[in-house]
Amino acid sequence: MYIEKNQQIHLSRRPEGMPVADDFELVSMPVADISEGEVLVKNTWMSVDPYMRGRMIDRESYVPPFAVGAVLEGGAIGEVVESNNPAFAVGQKVAHMSGWREYFITTGEDLQALPDSPIPEQAFLGVLGMPGMTAFTGLLKIGELKEGDSVFVSAASGAVGAIVCQIAKLKGCHVVGSVGSDAKADYLKNELGVDAVINYKTTQDLTADLAAACPNGIDVYFENVGGAHLEAALNVMNDHGRIAVCGMIDQYNATTPVPGPANLAQIIIKKLKIQGFIVFEHWDEYPAFVQQMGQWIQEGKVSYRETVYEGIESSPEAFMGLFTGKNTGKMLVKLA
Ligand SMILES: NC(=O)c1ccc[n+]([C@@H]2O[C@H](COP(=O)([O-])OP(=O)(O)OC[C@H]3O[C@@H](n4cnc5c(N)ncnc54)[C@H](OP(=O)(O)O)[C@@H]3O)[C@@H](O)[C@H]2O)c1
């Protein structure tokens, strides 16, 4: 099937500081006919994620940088629309890393067939995908969560944070989140049952508000933000507390080196355990996670929200919106 117009987003240059529209380019090019053993996939949903900002920088990291002038990559869901590969029937829904484009041809090694599920397919980019797995692994394994712990979660209404909050509540914990708007605070309190929420944009004193919200201190801090959040958490942590360092979004667009918190000596005084992690190192546990999370969703114990932008051309805006808090729950782009 010859496709004349396959729209895709290229990185036109490396962003300096906060990404802007001119860092991206909408390009259209045809897709050739498939050969023996190949399939043609039409993408239906794509994910934009904060880690992609790191891949826009030319530096060594746990994933290689994106190339300038080439199509971007990222998690996406698609449907096989033509197949010369017996492993993939037409109509099969697949998850893969070839997002930021409408169509692509593959031999199939990079495709994971989605299981039959009553849960909508795009959930496999959020609550049942990488962000959900990050929440699960980071909180239970890295944070060593115990029943009844006092837990602080930053970026608490996002794809990862909102799931962390709910798992911690399921485990009988006292949960405090920080977010950047009152609407997000209402969502956490009224829909997710979070015990207290701090709006970090309006607080006068993050440490004081955190201490008031956590009368028994903090046993586990799920770190998504860094900077002032980490400093405040260190002030309120309990002895032998654990910090699962998932992300530091506050510094992803920094143009100069970011100073560390002034109170790192609290790590010694409180005998803290601080561990960073990358979810993909734990991917062998994904099947067990999907089973458990799928069950929680179907039992109504975990809910999820999505913020959806429409059309491939809106994907740079959706991506940039991650850094200005435009999303509640998972930020997604609907392609078809
Ligand atoms: N280690 C891993 O394997 C792994 C895997 C996935 C994600 N992560 C990390 O986990 C974190 C959350 O990712 P996500 O996919 O769930 O994104 P997300 O929370 O859905 O979206 C980002 C949110 O971060 C908040 N934010 C943006 N800039 C901020 C700033 N300067 N200070 C405080 N909050 C800010 C915004 O919410 P507000 O309106 O509340 O500001 C925004 O909605 C990120 O740091 C990401 O890099 C790590």
XYZ file of C-alpha atoms and ligand atoms in Angstrom:
384
model
C 0.000 0.000 0.000
C 1.707 3.155 -1.177
C 1.083 6.039 1.257
C 1.748 9.382 -0.346
C 1.511 11.550 2.750
C 3.175 10.266 5.919
C 3.498 13.212 8.273
C 6.210 13.083 10.903
C 7.996 15.409 13.328
C 11.720 16.021 12.948
C 14.047 17.676 15.436
C 15.115 20.727 13.427
C 17.714 21.903 15.964
C 18.692 21.217 19.581
C 16.559 23.292 22.002
C 18.300 25.887 24.166
C 16.457 26.043 27.481
C 12.684 25.662 27.199
C 11.856 24.005 23.839
C 10.068 26.215 21.285
C 8.044 25.435 18.155
C 10.970 26.184 15.816
C 12.955 23.311 17.354
C 10.559 20.976 15.532
C 9.576 20.552 11.899
C 6.523 18.872 10.398
C 7.746 16.870 7.394
C 5.713 14.831 4.934
C 7.194 12.004 2.896
C 5.735 8.974 1.139
C 5.897 5.413 2.480
C 7.019 2.754 0.004
C 5.282 -0.596 -0.529
C 6.170 -3.273 2.015
C 8.530 -6.125 1.114
C 8.437 -9.792 2.127
C 8.414 -10.192 5.939
C 7.422 -6.586 6.571
C 4.338 -4.911 7.995
C 2.896 -1.416 7.603
C 1.782 0.158 10.893
C -0.562 3.145 11.186
C -0.074 4.911 14.491
C -3.189 5.703 16.518
C -1.690 7.236 19.693
C 1.711 8.572 20.648
C 3.275 9.509 23.932
C 5.267 12.605 24.789
C 7.451 12.212 27.887
C 9.789 14.465 29.868
C 12.793 12.128 29.288
C 12.668 13.056 25.585
C 14.029 16.495 26.511
C 17.256 14.787 27.644
C 17.533 12.997 24.287
C 17.452 16.387 22.539
C 20.814 17.232 24.128
C 23.978 15.965 22.442
C 25.501 14.056 25.375
C 26.106 10.540 26.572
C 23.245 9.124 28.622
C 21.332 5.892 29.132
C 19.755 6.410 25.674
C 21.490 7.968 22.644
C 20.596 11.555 21.653
C 18.079 12.240 18.895
C 19.678 13.207 15.593
C 19.009 16.702 14.246
C 17.101 16.582 10.945
C 15.686 13.119 11.623
C 12.309 11.925 12.826
C 11.926 11.783 16.630
C 11.210 8.523 18.462
C 9.030 7.546 21.368
C 6.375 5.229 22.684
C 3.297 4.809 20.501
C 0.386 2.514 19.748
C -0.481 1.536 16.203
C -2.485 -0.880 14.113
C -1.106 -3.225 11.468
C -2.780 -2.105 8.228
C -0.846 -4.311 5.790
C 1.188 -7.423 6.497
C 3.660 -9.679 4.697
C 4.630 -11.214 8.036
C 2.630 -14.182 9.366
C 3.322 -13.093 12.968
C 1.170 -9.950 12.542
C -2.348 -10.053 11.131
C -3.984 -6.938 9.704
C -5.882 -5.228 12.531
C -3.414 -6.289 15.236
C -2.816 -3.468 17.763
C 0.860 -3.028 18.643
C 3.017 -1.017 21.030
C 6.450 0.192 19.885
C 8.931 3.084 19.989
C 8.298 4.555 16.497
C 6.110 7.459 17.535
C 6.176 11.044 16.134
C 5.033 9.730 12.703
C 1.780 8.554 11.195
C 2.977 5.373 9.424
C 6.061 3.187 9.378
C 7.297 -0.073 7.894
C 8.986 -2.688 10.070
C 9.952 -6.348 10.062
C 8.136 -6.592 13.407
C 10.986 -7.255 15.873
C 10.280 -3.911 17.522
C 6.528 -4.519 17.889
C 4.736 -5.852 20.960
C 1.253 -7.154 20.269
C -1.228 -5.596 22.707
C -3.180 -8.120 24.747
C -6.961 -8.283 24.394
C -8.148 -5.957 27.108
C -11.296 -4.035 27.981
C -9.009 -1.140 28.920
C -8.522 1.373 26.053
C -5.348 0.872 24.012
C -3.787 4.235 24.887
C -3.601 3.147 28.548
C -0.603 1.075 27.433
C 1.257 4.392 27.032
C 0.254 5.526 30.517
C -1.112 3.686 33.500
C -0.442 0.231 31.961
C 2.748 1.280 30.201
C 6.071 2.898 30.994
C 4.776 5.623 33.388
C 2.619 3.188 35.381
C 5.499 0.727 35.586
C 7.747 3.580 36.753
C 5.339 4.447 39.559
C 5.001 0.812 40.633
C 8.723 0.010 40.539
C 9.868 3.285 42.014
C 7.506 3.256 44.940
C 7.433 -0.417 45.905
C 10.930 -1.612 44.947
C 13.187 1.448 45.042
C 11.251 3.314 47.762
C 10.693 0.071 49.710
C 7.215 1.243 50.664
C 5.743 -0.215 53.847
C 2.098 -0.227 54.915
C 1.276 2.956 56.784
C 4.320 4.950 55.606
C 4.115 8.707 55.214
C 4.758 9.444 51.517
C 5.515 12.671 49.645
C 5.121 12.743 45.833
C 6.185 15.661 43.626
C 4.617 16.305 40.180
C 1.835 14.362 41.865
C -0.934 14.822 39.284
C 1.128 13.660 36.285
C 1.345 10.298 34.524
C 3.727 8.802 37.078
C 2.788 10.867 40.143
C -0.958 10.214 40.098
C -0.325 6.465 40.004
C 2.250 6.693 42.809
C -0.331 8.506 44.957
C -2.947 5.823 44.357
C -0.652 2.858 45.005
C 0.499 4.496 48.248
C -3.138 5.040 49.313
C -3.902 1.384 48.483
C -1.078 0.446 50.867
C -2.649 2.429 53.689
C -0.162 5.289 53.582
C -0.500 8.968 54.484
C 0.046 10.643 51.093
C 1.002 14.245 50.353
C 1.448 15.560 46.814
C 2.782 18.748 45.304
C 1.325 20.233 42.118
C 1.335 23.482 40.161
C -2.357 24.433 40.238
C -5.390 24.429 42.518
C -7.389 22.411 39.950
C -4.755 19.674 40.132
C -4.846 19.846 43.939
C -8.645 19.367 43.864
C -8.248 16.349 41.568
C -5.782 14.687 43.929
C -7.803 15.395 47.056
C -11.327 14.809 45.766
C -10.813 12.040 43.209
C -7.701 10.193 44.363
C -8.113 10.572 48.118
C -4.692 12.130 48.683
C -4.464 13.399 52.276
C -2.931 16.819 51.582
C -1.718 18.714 48.515
C 0.677 21.638 48.271
C 0.585 24.064 45.341
C 4.320 24.675 44.930
C 3.661 27.764 42.820
C 1.770 29.609 45.564
C 3.389 28.281 48.743
C 5.382 30.832 50.751
C 7.473 28.144 52.477
C 7.586 24.641 50.980
C 9.356 23.124 54.019
C 6.830 24.581 56.473
C 3.848 23.470 54.377
C 5.347 20.017 53.904
C 6.035 19.653 57.633
C 2.444 20.671 58.400
C 1.081 18.226 55.809
C 3.254 15.381 57.157
C 2.829 15.562 60.959
C 4.709 12.250 61.289
C 7.489 13.266 58.890
C 8.218 11.613 55.518
C 9.256 7.956 55.222
C 9.326 7.823 51.407
C 9.840 10.716 48.997
C 9.017 9.918 45.355
C 11.185 12.508 43.598
C 10.011 13.769 40.195
C 11.146 17.387 40.363
C 14.453 18.087 42.206
C 15.656 21.521 43.326
C 13.566 23.183 46.038
C 11.358 20.089 46.318
C 14.318 17.891 47.222
C 15.593 20.464 49.716
C 12.197 20.670 51.452
C 11.805 16.884 51.478
C 15.266 16.441 53.043
C 14.206 18.831 55.821
C 11.105 16.770 56.638
C 12.411 13.209 56.053
C 12.378 10.784 58.960
C 15.417 8.826 60.108
C 16.092 5.903 57.729
C 13.729 7.407 55.131
C 14.011 6.420 51.469
C 14.073 8.695 48.443
C 13.286 7.089 45.061
C 14.806 9.476 42.540
C 12.667 9.080 39.435
C 13.141 12.448 37.729
C 14.235 16.062 38.185
C 12.045 17.919 35.716
C 12.868 21.263 37.338
C 16.297 21.134 35.710
C 15.611 19.555 32.305
C 15.586 22.952 30.553
C 18.370 24.547 32.615
C 21.037 26.319 30.571
C 23.583 26.553 33.398
C 24.587 23.921 36.009
C 21.978 23.630 38.751
C 23.240 23.935 42.340
C 22.404 21.054 44.687
C 20.223 21.544 47.768
C 22.058 23.346 50.577
C 21.052 20.714 53.134
C 22.555 17.495 51.744
C 24.078 16.799 55.168
C 20.555 15.700 56.180
C 21.343 12.486 54.283
C 23.930 11.638 56.942
C 22.083 13.011 59.943
C 18.925 11.069 59.048
C 20.715 8.012 57.648
C 18.700 8.291 54.416
C 18.792 5.913 51.491
C 18.607 7.725 48.147
C 18.452 5.701 44.947
C 17.976 6.744 41.351
C 16.464 4.303 38.890
C 15.594 3.878 35.214
C 12.444 1.868 34.705
C 13.797 -0.061 31.700
C 16.338 -1.833 33.948
C 13.356 -3.473 35.639
C 11.427 -4.389 32.495
C 11.557 -8.144 33.211
C 8.952 -7.372 35.895
C 6.573 -5.713 33.388
C 4.253 -8.765 32.983
C 3.689 -8.968 36.758
C 3.064 -5.213 36.855
C 0.498 -5.296 34.009
C -1.344 -8.132 35.703
C -1.533 -6.285 39.025
C -2.308 -2.845 37.578
C -4.919 -4.245 35.180
C -6.622 -5.885 38.145
C -6.559 -2.664 40.202
C -8.068 -0.701 37.298
C -10.824 -3.229 36.706
C -11.624 -3.352 40.424
C -11.901 0.441 40.436
C -8.972 0.780 42.835
C -6.816 2.797 40.421
C -8.148 5.430 38.014
C -6.307 7.495 35.447
C -6.680 10.705 33.508
C -5.363 11.680 30.105
C -4.721 15.031 28.463
C -5.137 14.529 24.710
C -3.854 16.692 21.848
C -5.204 15.891 18.384
C -3.103 15.255 15.277
C 0.621 14.766 14.631
C 1.080 18.519 14.090
C 0.114 19.151 17.741
C 2.763 16.809 19.180
C 5.479 19.487 19.708
C 2.937 21.614 21.601
C 1.938 18.599 23.708
C 5.596 17.891 24.456
C 6.339 21.505 25.400
C 3.223 21.503 27.591
C 4.840 18.953 29.909
C 7.178 21.681 31.140
C 4.421 24.202 31.824
C 2.013 21.785 33.491
C -0.561 21.601 30.670
C -1.348 17.973 31.489
C -3.241 16.195 34.219
C -2.400 12.500 34.069
C -0.798 11.160 30.899
C -0.011 13.591 28.074
C -0.982 11.909 24.782
C -1.394 12.751 21.123
C -4.239 11.072 19.219
C -3.203 10.402 15.638
C -6.150 8.559 14.112
N 13.379 7.102 36.021
C 12.551 6.682 35.094
O 12.667 5.577 34.576
C 11.422 7.585 34.673
C 10.382 7.094 33.855
C 9.317 7.964 33.539
C 9.319 9.262 34.017
N 10.360 9.694 34.783
C 10.367 11.042 35.342
O 9.224 11.161 36.159
C 8.797 12.523 36.186
C 7.327 12.581 35.798
O 7.194 12.119 34.467
P 5.748 11.983 33.808
O 5.923 11.282 32.519
O 4.813 11.454 34.813
O 5.399 13.494 33.499
P 4.129 14.279 34.035
O 4.247 14.362 35.524
O 2.905 13.660 33.472
O 4.292 15.693 33.368
C 5.200 16.609 33.840
C 4.602 17.440 34.988
O 5.671 17.940 35.759
C 5.297 19.160 36.348
N 6.397 20.111 36.168
C 6.904 20.570 34.993
N 7.927 21.416 35.231
C 8.045 21.500 36.588
C 8.927 22.230 37.450
N 9.885 23.030 36.960
N 8.765 22.079 38.780
C 7.803 21.275 39.285
N 6.942 20.553 38.514
C 7.082 20.678 37.178
C 4.034 19.651 35.638
O 2.945 19.566 36.556
P 2.605 20.795 37.577
O 1.476 21.542 36.968
O 2.252 20.086 38.832
O 3.841 21.640 37.664
C 3.838 18.660 34.505
O 2.479 18.385 34.249
C 9.721 13.274 35.243
O 10.748 13.865 36.007
C 10.268 12.181 34.369
O 11.511 12.532 33.804
C 11.399 8.896 35.091
